[in-house]
mmCIF file of N, CA and C in Angstrom:
data_model
loop_
_atom_site.group_PDB
_atom_site.id
_atom_site.type_symbol
_atom_site.label_atom_id
_atom_site.label_comp_id
_atom_site.label_asym_id
_atom_site.label_seq_id
_atom_site.Cartn_x
_atom_site.Cartn_y
_atom_site.Cartn_z
ATOM 1 N N MET N 1 0.440 -1.246 0.181
ATOM 2 C CA MET N 1 0.078 0.223 0.007
ATOM 3 C C MET N 1 0.645 1.382 0.043
ATOM 4 N N PRO N 2 0.607 1.946 -1.055
ATOM 5 C CA PRO N 2 1.397 3.479 -0.872
ATOM 6 C C PRO N 2 1.458 4.066 0.178
ATOM 7 N N GLU N 3 2.344 4.922 0.824
ATOM 8 C CA GLU N 3 2.446 5.635 1.822
ATOM 9 C C GLU N 3 1.572 7.344 1.592
ATOM 10 N N ALA N 4 1.012 7.601 2.528
ATOM 11 C CA ALA N 4 0.133 8.471 2.319
ATOM 12 C C ALA N 4 0.979 9.760 3.586
ATOM 13 N N GLU N 5 0.915 11.093 3.576
ATOM 14 C CA GLU N 5 1.549 11.803 4.246
ATOM 15 C C GLU N 5 0.328 11.872 4.987
ATOM 16 N N GLU N 6 0.519 12.463 6.715
ATOM 17 C CA GLU N 6 -0.215 12.094 7.577
ATOM 18 C C GLU N 6 -0.498 13.908 8.025
ATOM 19 N N ASN N 7 0.371 14.432 7.610
ATOM 20 C CA ASN N 7 0.669 15.969 7.928
ATOM 21 C C ASN N 7 -0.380 16.776 6.591
ATOM 22 N N VAL N 8 -1.339 17.283 7.069
ATOM 23 C CA VAL N 8 -2.243 17.614 6.043
ATOM 24 C C VAL N 8 -2.592 19.410 5.929
ATOM 25 N N ASP N 9 -1.669 19.963 4.809
ATOM 26 C CA ASP N 9 -1.386 21.553 5.017
ATOM 27 C C ASP N 9 -2.796 21.979 4.629
ATOM 28 N N VAL N 10 -3.611 22.584 5.501
ATOM 29 C CA VAL N 10 -4.960 23.353 5.011
ATOM 30 C C VAL N 10 -4.609 24.966 4.849
ATOM 31 N N LYS N 11 -5.099 25.460 3.867
ATOM 32 C CA LYS N 11 -4.755 26.814 3.496
ATOM 33 C C LYS N 11 -5.880 27.373 3.440
ATOM 34 N N ILE N 12 -6.585 28.745 4.020
ATOM 35 C CA ILE N 12 -8.005 28.905 3.569
ATOM 36 C C ILE N 12 -7.200 30.331 3.088
ATOM 37 N N ALA N 13 -7.923 30.680 1.810
ATOM 38 C CA ALA N 13 -7.520 31.766 1.031
ATOM 39 C C ALA N 13 -8.727 32.672 1.644
ATOM 40 N N PRO N 14 -8.184 34.223 1.575
ATOM 41 C CA PRO N 14 -9.416 34.949 2.257
ATOM 42 C C PRO N 14 -10.522 35.205 1.239
ATOM 43 N N GLU N 15 -10.402 34.860 -0.159
ATOM 44 C CA GLU N 15 -11.631 34.883 -1.339
ATOM 45 C C GLU N 15 -12.549 33.517 -1.284
ATOM 46 N N ASP N 16 -11.931 32.476 -0.726
ATOM 47 C CA ASP N 16 -12.604 31.191 -0.091
ATOM 48 C C ASP N 16 -14.121 31.381 0.908
ATOM 49 N N ILE N 17 -13.276 32.522 1.675
ATOM 50 C CA ILE N 17 -14.794 32.775 2.917
ATOM 51 C C ILE N 17 -15.485 34.058 2.975
ATOM 52 N N LYS N 18 -16.690 33.602 3.368
ATOM 53 C CA LYS N 18 -17.642 35.038 3.533
ATOM 54 C C LYS N 18 -17.689 35.419 5.047
ATOM 55 N N VAL N 19 -17.267 36.241 5.534
ATOM 56 C CA VAL N 19 -17.718 36.971 6.974
ATOM 57 C C VAL N 19 -18.960 37.410 7.356
ATOM 58 N N ASP N 20 -19.839 37.264 7.827
ATOM 59 C CA ASP N 20 -20.786 38.020 8.179
ATOM 60 C C ASP N 20 -20.789 38.527 9.549
ATOM 61 N N THR N 21 -21.449 39.551 10.135
ATOM 62 C CA THR N 21 -21.174 39.944 11.606
ATOM 63 C C THR N 21 -22.919 40.316 11.881
ATOM 64 N N PHE N 22 -23.242 39.754 13.273
ATOM 65 C CA PHE N 22 -24.479 40.336 13.626
ATOM 66 C C PHE N 22 -24.600 40.233 15.231
ATOM 67 N N ARG N 23 -25.687 40.720 15.572
ATOM 68 C CA ARG N 23 -25.756 41.237 17.461
ATOM 69 C C ARG N 23 -25.988 40.039 17.423
ATOM 70 N N SER N 24 -25.031 39.679 18.839
ATOM 71 C CA SER N 24 -24.996 38.456 19.689
ATOM 72 C C SER N 24 -26.876 38.198 20.019
ATOM 73 N N SER N 25 -26.723 37.056 20.580
ATOM 74 C CA SER N 25 -27.967 36.998 21.595
ATOM 75 C C SER N 25 -27.958 36.349 22.534
ATOM 76 N N GLY N 26 -28.876 36.268 23.397
ATOM 77 C CA GLY N 26 -28.631 35.648 25.115
ATOM 78 C C GLY N 26 -29.156 36.850 25.876
ATOM 79 N N ALA N 27 -28.423 36.177 27.063
ATOM 80 C CA ALA N 27 -29.050 36.995 28.247
ATOM 81 C C ALA N 27 -28.496 38.591 28.364
ATOM 82 N N GLY N 28 -29.176 39.305 28.983
ATOM 83 C CA GLY N 28 -28.740 41.039 28.599
ATOM 84 C C GLY N 28 -27.228 41.538 28.907
ATOM 85 N N GLY N 29 -27.213 42.569 28.764
ATOM 86 C CA GLY N 29 -25.790 43.014 29.120
ATOM 87 C C GLY N 29 -25.823 44.448 28.398
ATOM 88 N N GLN N 30 -25.021 45.434 28.403
ATOM 89 C CA GLN N 30 -24.824 46.080 27.971
ATOM 90 C C GLN N 30 -24.750 46.536 26.531
ATOM 91 N N ASN N 31 -23.738 45.160 25.558
ATOM 92 C CA ASN N 31 -23.319 45.029 24.681
ATOM 93 C C ASN N 31 -24.611 44.439 23.494
ATOM 94 N N VAL N 32 -25.455 43.543 24.371
ATOM 95 C CA VAL N 32 -26.224 42.969 23.578
ATOM 96 C C VAL N 32 -26.853 43.461 22.355
ATOM 97 N N GLN N 33 -27.739 44.504 22.543
ATOM 98 C CA GLN N 33 -28.250 45.023 20.922
ATOM 99 C C GLN N 33 -27.554 45.944 20.497
ATOM 100 N N LYS N 34 -26.555 46.446 20.931
ATOM 101 C CA LYS N 34 -25.690 47.667 20.253
ATOM 102 C C LYS N 34 -24.874 47.344 19.159
ATOM 103 N N VAL N 35 -23.932 46.157 19.662
ATOM 104 C CA VAL N 35 -22.627 45.926 18.850
ATOM 105 C C VAL N 35 -22.637 44.697 17.970
ATOM 106 N N SER N 36 -22.695 44.555 16.994
ATOM 107 C CA SER N 36 -22.441 43.509 16.097
ATOM 108 C C SER N 36 -21.297 42.642 16.484
ATOM 109 N N SER N 37 -21.060 41.786 17.352
ATOM 110 C CA SER N 37 -19.858 41.295 17.821
ATOM 111 C C SER N 37 -19.692 39.647 17.653
ATOM 112 N N ALA N 38 -20.991 39.084 17.244
ATOM 113 C CA ALA N 38 -21.095 38.020 16.577
ATOM 114 C C ALA N 38 -20.374 37.322 15.479
ATOM 115 N N VAL N 39 -20.234 36.394 14.854
ATOM 116 C CA VAL N 39 -19.157 36.308 14.121
ATOM 117 C C VAL N 39 -19.384 34.903 13.155
ATOM 118 N N ARG N 40 -20.088 34.805 11.976
ATOM 119 C CA ARG N 40 -20.518 33.525 10.977
ATOM 120 C C ARG N 40 -19.721 33.829 9.515
ATOM 121 N N ILE N 41 -18.573 32.695 10.040
ATOM 122 C CA ILE N 41 -17.945 32.573 8.365
ATOM 123 C C ILE N 41 -18.245 31.309 7.862
ATOM 124 N N THR N 42 -18.353 31.314 6.567
ATOM 125 C CA THR N 42 -19.124 30.498 5.546
ATOM 126 C C THR N 42 -17.501 29.986 4.763
ATOM 127 N N HIS N 43 -17.702 28.978 4.560
ATOM 128 C CA HIS N 43 -16.391 28.878 3.520
ATOM 129 C C HIS N 43 -16.874 28.141 2.233
ATOM 130 N N ILE N 44 -16.848 28.993 1.114
ATOM 131 C CA ILE N 44 -17.398 28.629 -0.151
ATOM 132 C C ILE N 44 -17.434 27.651 -0.602
ATOM 133 N N PRO N 45 -16.082 26.985 -0.751
ATOM 134 C CA PRO N 45 -15.313 25.702 -1.633
ATOM 135 C C PRO N 45 -16.203 24.364 -1.080
ATOM 136 N N THR N 46 -16.404 24.330 0.498
ATOM 137 C CA THR N 46 -17.071 23.295 1.168
ATOM 138 C C THR N 46 -18.264 23.501 1.480
ATOM 139 N N GLY N 47 -18.738 24.538 1.834
ATOM 140 C CA GLY N 47 -19.790 24.815 2.306
ATOM 141 C C GLY N 47 -19.847 25.098 3.944
ATOM 142 N N ILE N 48 -18.946 24.887 4.536
ATOM 143 C CA ILE N 48 -19.040 24.705 5.912
ATOM 144 C C ILE N 48 -19.296 26.387 6.817
ATOM 145 N N VAL N 49 -20.388 26.028 7.365
ATOM 146 C CA VAL N 49 -20.583 27.278 8.221
ATOM 147 C C VAL N 49 -20.238 27.235 9.713
ATOM 148 N N VAL N 50 -19.633 28.205 10.102
ATOM 149 C CA VAL N 50 -18.967 28.424 11.799
ATOM 150 C C VAL N 50 -19.317 29.560 12.312
ATOM 151 N N THR N 51 -20.308 29.490 13.625
ATOM 152 C CA THR N 51 -20.356 31.160 14.170
ATOM 153 C C THR N 51 -19.937 30.823 15.515
ATOM 154 N N CYS N 52 -19.863 31.570 15.645
ATOM 155 C CA CYS N 52 -18.945 32.219 16.986
ATOM 156 C C CYS N 52 -19.560 33.383 17.478
ATOM 157 N N GLN N 53 -20.130 33.201 18.939
ATOM 158 C CA GLN N 53 -20.738 34.766 19.772
ATOM 159 C C GLN N 53 -20.402 34.579 20.789
ATOM 160 N N THR N 54 -19.646 33.719 21.584
ATOM 161 C CA THR N 54 -19.141 33.746 22.948
ATOM 162 C C THR N 54 -17.969 34.878 23.705
ATOM 163 N N GLU N 55 -17.514 35.299 22.740
ATOM 164 C CA GLU N 55 -16.360 36.460 23.356
ATOM 165 C C GLU N 55 -17.471 38.059 22.922
ATOM 166 N N ARG N 56 -16.669 38.701 23.851
ATOM 167 C CA ARG N 56 -17.150 40.309 23.641
ATOM 168 C C ARG N 56 -17.089 40.888 22.546
ATOM 169 N N SER N 57 -15.548 40.552 22.126
ATOM 170 C CA SER N 57 -14.944 41.401 20.896
ATOM 171 C C SER N 57 -15.143 40.649 19.338
ATOM 172 N N GLN N 58 -15.610 41.298 18.646
ATOM 173 C CA GLN N 58 -15.773 40.832 17.034
ATOM 174 C C GLN N 58 -14.852 40.340 16.814
ATOM 175 N N LEU N 59 -13.329 40.477 17.279
ATOM 176 C CA LEU N 59 -11.750 40.245 16.939
ATOM 177 C C LEU N 59 -11.561 38.570 16.882
ATOM 178 N N GLN N 60 -11.936 38.680 18.525
ATOM 179 C CA GLN N 60 -12.028 37.479 19.399
ATOM 180 C C GLN N 60 -12.781 36.294 18.609
ATOM 181 N N ASN N 61 -13.924 36.685 18.242
ATOM 182 C CA ASN N 61 -14.674 36.256 17.894
ATOM 183 C C ASN N 61 -14.308 35.248 16.422
ATOM 184 N N LYS N 62 -13.638 36.373 15.798
ATOM 185 C CA LYS N 62 -13.681 36.143 14.333
ATOM 186 C C LYS N 62 -12.226 34.838 14.500
ATOM 187 N N ALA N 63 -11.261 35.024 15.271
ATOM 188 C CA ALA N 63 -10.271 34.279 15.666
ATOM 189 C C ALA N 63 -10.650 32.841 15.654
ATOM 190 N N PHE N 64 -11.337 33.146 16.703
ATOM 191 C CA PHE N 64 -12.105 31.457 17.492
ATOM 192 C C PHE N 64 -12.573 30.665 16.064
ATOM 193 N N ALA N 65 -13.667 31.553 15.478
ATOM 194 C CA ALA N 65 -14.656 30.661 14.356
ATOM 195 C C ALA N 65 -13.328 30.189 13.081
ATOM 196 N N MET N 66 -12.032 31.103 12.857
ATOM 197 C CA MET N 66 -11.049 30.652 12.117
ATOM 198 C C MET N 66 -10.834 29.326 12.554
ATOM 199 N N LYS N 67 -10.275 29.428 13.527
ATOM 200 C CA LYS N 67 -9.671 28.088 14.209
ATOM 201 C C LYS N 67 -10.587 26.939 14.158
ATOM 202 N N ILE N 68 -11.896 26.919 14.682
ATOM 203 C CA ILE N 68 -12.974 26.037 14.065
ATOM 204 C C ILE N 68 -12.824 25.740 12.699
ATOM 205 N N LEU N 69 -12.880 26.759 12.037
ATOM 206 C CA LEU N 69 -13.087 26.316 10.338
ATOM 207 C C LEU N 69 -11.929 25.766 10.286
ATOM 208 N N TYR N 70 -10.674 26.136 10.372
ATOM 209 C CA TYR N 70 -9.796 25.479 10.230
ATOM 210 C C TYR N 70 -9.829 23.465 10.526
ATOM 211 N N SER N 71 -10.118 23.299 11.683
ATOM 212 C CA SER N 71 -10.270 22.227 12.208
ATOM 213 C C SER N 71 -11.443 21.561 11.276
ATOM 214 N N ARG N 72 -12.395 22.077 11.298
ATOM 215 C CA ARG N 72 -13.375 20.962 10.347
ATOM 216 C C ARG N 72 -12.878 20.664 9.268
ATOM 217 N N ILE N 73 -12.542 21.855 8.724
ATOM 218 C CA ILE N 73 -11.514 21.437 6.977
ATOM 219 C C ILE N 73 -10.265 20.514 7.117
ATOM 220 N N LEU N 74 -9.904 20.424 8.192
ATOM 221 C CA LEU N 74 -8.651 19.649 8.088
ATOM 222 C C LEU N 74 -9.439 17.846 8.658
ATOM 223 N N GLU N 75 -10.287 18.036 9.791
ATOM 224 C CA GLU N 75 -11.110 16.827 9.629
ATOM 225 C C GLU N 75 -11.499 15.912 8.460
ATOM 226 N N GLY N 76 -11.895 17.152 7.407
ATOM 227 C CA GLY N 76 -12.561 16.577 6.082
ATOM 228 C C GLY N 76 -11.513 16.134 5.320
ATOM 229 N N GLU N 77 -10.396 16.735 5.085
ATOM 230 C CA GLU N 77 -9.357 16.047 4.595
ATOM 231 C C GLU N 77 -8.922 14.886 5.051
ATOM 232 N N LEU N 78 -8.633 14.739 6.391
ATOM 233 C CA LEU N 78 -8.298 13.481 6.963
ATOM 234 C C LEU N 78 -9.212 12.146 6.637
ATOM 235 N N GLU N 79 -10.839 12.762 6.488
ATOM 236 C CA GLU N 79 -11.756 11.539 6.374
ATOM 237 C C GLU N 79 -11.659 11.196 5.083
ATOM 238 N N LYS N 80 -11.178 12.011 4.016
ATOM 239 C CA LYS N 80 -10.774 11.704 2.795
ATOM 240 C C LYS N 80 -9.620 10.997 2.401
ATOM 241 N N GLN N 81 -8.764 10.967 3.029
ATOM 242 C CA GLN N 81 -7.365 10.190 3.248
ATOM 243 C C GLN N 81 -7.745 9.020 3.252
ATOM 244 N N ALA N 82 -8.501 9.151 4.823
ATOM 245 C CA ALA N 82 -8.894 7.293 5.090
ATOM 246 C C ALA N 82 -9.872 6.773 4.515
ATOM 247 N N GLU N 83 -10.577 7.657 3.335
ATOM 248 C CA GLU N 83 -11.534 6.784 2.786
ATOM 249 C C GLU N 83 -10.672 6.386 1.597
ATOM 250 N N GLU N 84 -9.492 7.181 1.296
ATOM 251 C CA GLU N 84 -8.689 6.365 -0.192
ATOM 252 C C GLU N 84 -7.931 5.340 0.528
ATOM 253 N N ARG N 85 -7.525 5.397 1.596
ATOM 254 C CA ARG N 85 -6.470 4.208 2.154
ATOM 255 C C ARG N 85 -7.777 2.670 2.301
ATOM 256 N N ALA N 86 -8.604 3.396 2.719
ATOM 257 C CA ALA N 86 -10.089 2.047 3.062
ATOM 258 C C ALA N 86 -10.030 1.362 1.681
ATOM 259 N N LYS N 87 -10.264 2.129 0.239
ATOM 260 C CA LYS N 87 -10.401 1.904 -1.211
ATOM 261 C C LYS N 87 -8.982 1.208 -1.343
ATOM 262 N N LEU N 88 -8.137 1.605 -1.207
ATOM 263 C CA LEU N 88 -6.736 0.634 -1.679
ATOM 264 C C LEU N 88 -6.811 -0.701 -0.703
ATOM 265 N N LYS N 89 -7.091 -0.736 0.263
ATOM 266 C CA LYS N 89 -7.101 -1.801 1.371
ATOM 267 C C LYS N 89 -7.941 -2.687 0.676
ATOM 268 N N GLY N 90 -9.196 -2.571 0.611
ATOM 269 C CA GLY N 90 -10.327 -3.564 0.034
ATOM 270 C C GLY N 90 -11.131 -3.546 1.602
ATOM 271 N N LYS N 91 -11.503 -5.015 1.515
ATOM 272 C CA LYS N 91 -12.214 -5.362 2.500
ATOM 273 C C LYS N 91 -11.738 -5.840 3.090
ATOM 274 N N ARG N 92 -11.821 -5.700 4.485
ATOM 275 C CA ARG N 92 -11.318 -6.332 5.869
ATOM 276 C C ARG N 92 -11.481 -8.034 6.213
ATOM 277 N N ILE N 93 -10.671 -9.111 6.188
ATOM 278 C CA ILE N 93 -11.465 -10.036 6.496
ATOM 279 C C ILE N 93 -10.839 -10.523 7.489
ATOM 280 N N GLU N 94 -11.907 -10.826 8.888
ATOM 281 C CA GLU N 94 -11.424 -11.166 10.345
ATOM 282 C C GLU N 94 -10.591 -12.708 10.052
ATOM 283 N N ALA N 95 -9.182 -12.853 10.743
ATOM 284 C CA ALA N 95 -8.416 -14.141 10.866
ATOM 285 C C ALA N 95 -9.338 -14.511 11.924
ATOM 286 N N GLY N 96 -10.017 -15.643 11.848
ATOM 287 C CA GLY N 96 -10.380 -16.249 13.050
ATOM 288 C C GLY N 96 -10.738 -17.685 12.205
ATOM 289 N N TRP N 97 -11.717 -18.324 13.176
ATOM 290 C CA TRP N 97 -12.044 -19.801 13.139
ATOM 291 C C TRP N 97 -12.859 -20.072 11.969
ATOM 292 N N GLY N 98 -12.471 -20.737 10.877
ATOM 293 C CA GLY N 98 -13.538 -20.762 9.405
ATOM 294 C C GLY N 98 -13.211 -19.851 7.975
ATOM 295 N N ASN N 99 -12.208 -19.180 8.573
ATOM 296 C CA ASN N 99 -11.600 -18.371 7.555
ATOM 297 C C ASN N 99 -10.599 -18.658 6.681
ATOM 298 N N GLN N 100 -10.098 -19.815 7.389
ATOM 299 C CA GLN N 100 -8.886 -20.043 6.855
ATOM 300 C C GLN N 100 -8.710 -21.249 5.241
ATOM 301 N N ILE N 101 -7.719 -21.073 4.388
ATOM 302 C CA ILE N 101 -7.928 -21.336 2.896
ATOM 303 C C ILE N 101 -7.967 -22.971 3.217
ATOM 304 N N ARG N 102 -6.944 -23.265 3.790
ATOM 305 C CA ARG N 102 -6.605 -24.931 4.220
ATOM 306 C C ARG N 102 -6.282 -25.473 5.582
ATOM 307 N N SER N 103 -7.171 -26.468 5.987
ATOM 308 C CA SER N 103 -6.495 -27.069 7.361
ATOM 309 C C SER N 103 -5.618 -28.479 7.177
ATOM 310 N N TYR N 104 -5.064 -28.451 8.243
ATOM 311 C CA TYR N 104 -3.795 -29.288 8.259
ATOM 312 C C TYR N 104 -3.728 -30.068 9.386
ATOM 313 N N VAL N 105 -4.155 -31.465 9.504
ATOM 314 C CA VAL N 105 -4.535 -32.440 10.451
ATOM 315 C C VAL N 105 -3.326 -33.540 10.306
ATOM 316 N N LEU N 106 -2.809 -33.472 11.695
ATOM 317 C CA LEU N 106 -1.571 -34.569 11.583
ATOM 318 C C LEU N 106 -1.704 -35.219 12.400
ATOM 319 N N HIS N 107 -2.684 -35.396 13.388
ATOM 320 C CA HIS N 107 -3.333 -36.556 14.226
ATOM 321 C C HIS N 107 -4.347 -36.767 14.853
ATOM 322 N N PRO N 108 -4.773 -37.571 14.780
ATOM 323 C CA PRO N 108 -4.455 -39.057 14.836
ATOM 324 C C PRO N 108 -4.611 -39.460 13.351
ATOM 325 N N TYR N 109 -5.014 -39.007 12.428
ATOM 326 C CA TYR N 109 -4.819 -39.234 11.066
ATOM 327 C C TYR N 109 -4.001 -38.130 10.298
ATOM 328 N N LYS N 110 -3.703 -38.213 9.022
ATOM 329 C CA LYS N 110 -2.823 -37.113 7.826
ATOM 330 C C LYS N 110 -3.816 -36.803 7.128
ATOM 331 N N MET N 111 -4.434 -35.255 7.228
ATOM 332 C CA MET N 111 -4.852 -35.016 6.022
ATOM 333 C C MET N 111 -4.716 -33.419 5.946
ATOM 334 N N VAL N 112 -4.499 -32.825 4.510
ATOM 335 C CA VAL N 112 -4.572 -31.484 4.384
ATOM 336 C C VAL N 112 -6.069 -31.196 3.123
ATOM 337 N N LYS N 113 -6.625 -30.120 4.113
ATOM 338 C CA LYS N 113 -7.530 -30.188 2.919
ATOM 339 C C LYS N 113 -7.796 -28.461 2.555
ATOM 340 N N ASP N 114 -8.228 -28.272 1.506
ATOM 341 C CA ASP N 114 -8.273 -26.891 0.560
ATOM 342 C C ASP N 114 -10.004 -26.550 0.463
ATOM 343 N N HIS N 115 -10.019 -25.805 1.678
ATOM 344 C CA HIS N 115 -11.188 -25.531 1.427
ATOM 345 C C HIS N 115 -12.198 -24.566 0.665
ATOM 346 N N ARG N 116 -11.491 -23.943 -0.075
ATOM 347 C CA ARG N 116 -12.344 -23.307 -1.421
ATOM 348 C C ARG N 116 -12.150 -24.108 -2.647
ATOM 349 N N THR N 117 -11.806 -25.237 -2.475
ATOM 350 C CA THR N 117 -12.200 -26.150 -3.762
ATOM 351 C C THR N 117 -12.800 -27.780 -3.135
ATOM 352 N N ASP N 118 -12.400 -28.019 -1.777
ATOM 353 C CA ASP N 118 -12.529 -29.403 -1.290
ATOM 354 C C ASP N 118 -11.484 -30.737 -1.636
ATOM 355 N N TYR N 119 -10.416 -29.922 -2.151
ATOM 356 C CA TYR N 119 -9.099 -30.898 -2.837
ATOM 357 C C TYR N 119 -8.379 -31.444 -1.323
ATOM 358 N N GLU N 120 -8.319 -32.613 -1.102
ATOM 359 C CA GLU N 120 -7.677 -32.849 0.037
ATOM 360 C C GLU N 120 -6.743 -34.058 -0.398
ATOM 361 N N THR N 121 -5.303 -33.930 0.432
ATOM 362 C CA THR N 121 -4.944 -35.304 0.328
ATOM 363 C C THR N 121 -4.010 -35.262 1.701
ATOM 364 N N SER N 122 -3.645 -36.679 1.531
ATOM 365 C CA SER N 122 -3.244 -37.626 3.003
ATOM 366 C C SER N 122 -1.585 -37.291 3.015
ATOM 367 N N GLN N 123 -0.463 -36.794 2.000
ATOM 368 C CA GLN N 123 0.400 -36.476 2.015
ATOM 369 C C GLN N 123 0.941 -35.124 2.519
ATOM 370 N N THR N 124 0.545 -35.573 3.967
ATOM 371 C CA THR N 124 0.954 -34.100 4.538
ATOM 372 C C THR N 124 2.705 -33.751 4.715
ATOM 373 N N GLU N 125 3.405 -34.651 5.043
ATOM 374 C CA GLU N 125 4.692 -34.165 5.092
ATOM 375 C C GLU N 125 5.131 -33.781 3.562
ATOM 376 N N ALA N 126 4.652 -33.898 2.042
ATOM 377 C CA ALA N 126 5.102 -33.509 1.288
ATOM 378 C C ALA N 126 4.345 -32.349 0.945
ATOM 379 N N VAL N 127 3.330 -32.191 1.318
ATOM 380 C CA VAL N 127 2.685 -30.585 1.492
ATOM 381 C C VAL N 127 3.150 -29.452 2.414
ATOM 382 N N LEU N 128 3.822 -30.261 3.603
ATOM 383 C CA LEU N 128 4.809 -29.289 4.490
ATOM 384 C C LEU N 128 5.824 -29.355 3.859
ATOM 385 N N ASN N 129 6.645 -29.557 3.148
ATOM 386 C CA ASN N 129 7.372 -29.435 2.070
ATOM 387 C C ASN N 129 7.590 -28.936 0.995
ATOM 388 N N GLY N 130 6.425 -28.185 0.831
ATOM 389 C CA GLY N 130 6.376 -27.237 -0.379
ATOM 390 C C GLY N 130 5.569 -27.918 -1.966
ATOM 391 N N ASP N 131 5.059 -29.113 -1.457
ATOM 392 C CA ASP N 131 4.390 -29.933 -2.949
ATOM 393 C C ASP N 131 3.148 -29.420 -2.633
ATOM 394 N N ILE N 132 2.629 -28.402 -3.151
ATOM 395 C CA ILE N 132 1.220 -28.187 -3.441
ATOM 396 C C ILE N 132 0.792 -27.538 -5.017
ATOM 397 N N ASP N 133 1.200 -28.362 -5.503
ATOM 398 C CA ASP N 133 0.592 -28.284 -6.965
ATOM 399 C C ASP N 133 -0.487 -28.530 -7.367
ATOM 400 N N GLY N 134 -0.774 -29.892 -6.765
ATOM 401 C CA GLY N 134 -2.484 -30.261 -6.403
ATOM 402 C C GLY N 134 -3.332 -29.197 -6.179
ATOM 403 N N PHE N 135 -2.945 -28.209 -5.192
ATOM 404 C CA PHE N 135 -3.854 -27.306 -4.700
ATOM 405 C C PHE N 135 -3.920 -26.105 -5.910
ATOM 406 N N ILE N 136 -2.695 -25.692 -6.186
ATOM 407 C CA ILE N 136 -3.156 -24.884 -7.704
ATOM 408 C C ILE N 136 -3.831 -25.241 -8.518
ATOM 409 N N THR N 137 -3.520 -26.520 -8.958
ATOM 410 C CA THR N 137 -4.399 -26.776 -10.023
ATOM 411 C C THR N 137 -5.703 -26.993 -9.575
ATOM 412 N N ALA N 138 -6.335 -27.569 -8.568
ATOM 413 C CA ALA N 138 -7.694 -27.475 -7.850
ATOM 414 C C ALA N 138 -8.176 -26.053 -7.922
ATOM 415 N N TYR N 139 -7.487 -24.968 -7.538
ATOM 416 C CA TYR N 139 -7.955 -23.559 -7.624
ATOM 417 C C TYR N 139 -7.869 -22.725 -8.849
ATOM 418 N N LEU N 140 -7.081 -23.172 -9.718
ATOM 419 C CA LEU N 140 -7.508 -22.970 -11.026
ATOM 420 C C LEU N 140 -8.162 -23.551 -12.225
ATOM 421 N N ARG N 141 -8.643 -24.692 -11.923
ATOM 422 C CA ARG N 141 -9.904 -25.151 -11.990
ATOM 423 C C ARG N 141 -11.147 -25.009 -11.088
ATOM 424 N N SER N 142 -11.440 -24.611 -10.428
ATOM 425 C CA SER N 142 -12.487 -23.960 -10.142
ATOM 426 C C SER N 142 -12.320 -22.502 -10.591
ATOM 427 N N ILE N 143 -11.514 -21.733 -10.421
ATOM 428 C CA ILE N 143 -11.573 -20.164 -10.924
ATOM 429 C C ILE N 143 -12.384 -20.233 -12.581
ATOM 430 N N VAL N 144 -11.405 -21.298 -13.614
ATOM 431 C CA VAL N 144 -11.508 -21.302 -14.715
ATOM 432 C C VAL N 144 -13.236 -22.094 -15.133
ATOM 433 N N GLY N 145 -13.149 -23.024 -14.560
ATOM 434 C CA GLY N 145 -14.108 -24.259 -14.592
ATOM 435 C C GLY N 145 -14.145 -25.223 -15.593
ATOM 436 N N ARG N 146 -13.029 -24.991 -16.083
ATOM 437 C CA ARG N 146 -12.611 -26.220 -16.977
ATOM 438 C C ARG N 146 -11.469 -27.376 -15.891
ATOM 439 N N GLN N 147 -11.787 -28.598 -16.378
ATOM 440 C CA GLN N 147 -11.346 -29.971 -15.866
ATOM 441 C C GLN N 147 -10.074 -30.037 -16.635
ATOM 442 N N ASP N 148 -9.683 -29.420 -17.672
ATOM 443 C CA ASP N 148 -8.426 -29.529 -18.761
ATOM 444 C C ASP N 148 -7.153 -29.245 -18.192
ATOM 445 N N ILE N 149 -7.216 -28.387 -17.065
ATOM 446 C CA ILE N 149 -6.037 -27.856 -16.500
ATOM 447 C C ILE N 149 -5.238 -28.940 -15.777
#
């Protein structure tokens, strides 16, 4: 599997964002209905919208909203990388009982069985020493569907 870079450098261009200011809502105070301190930032390419109205200053709210926007874009990029990795890896099969290709029985009797093709042999020593031509032929026959192989 090819190595992917873990660090994703997210750059937010000023022309890619739209900044709106509005008045904060919530419990009273002298600033609430007079000063537009709340900030809404929209990232146009992705459609991500971040709103911040926790601070009293518009600059602080904008800085906090930019941090949140950066982290959400970064999270999206990391998800894209994870999806690409999953696509390259393919389906994952659990390595558990019942998922093996062959089973080897050495005691009380001797037998090697291929579970994909139901080919079996009692020559366990030969198979363990590398003589697996019978298994290969049986597998090719099962794939192609012909018996003349």
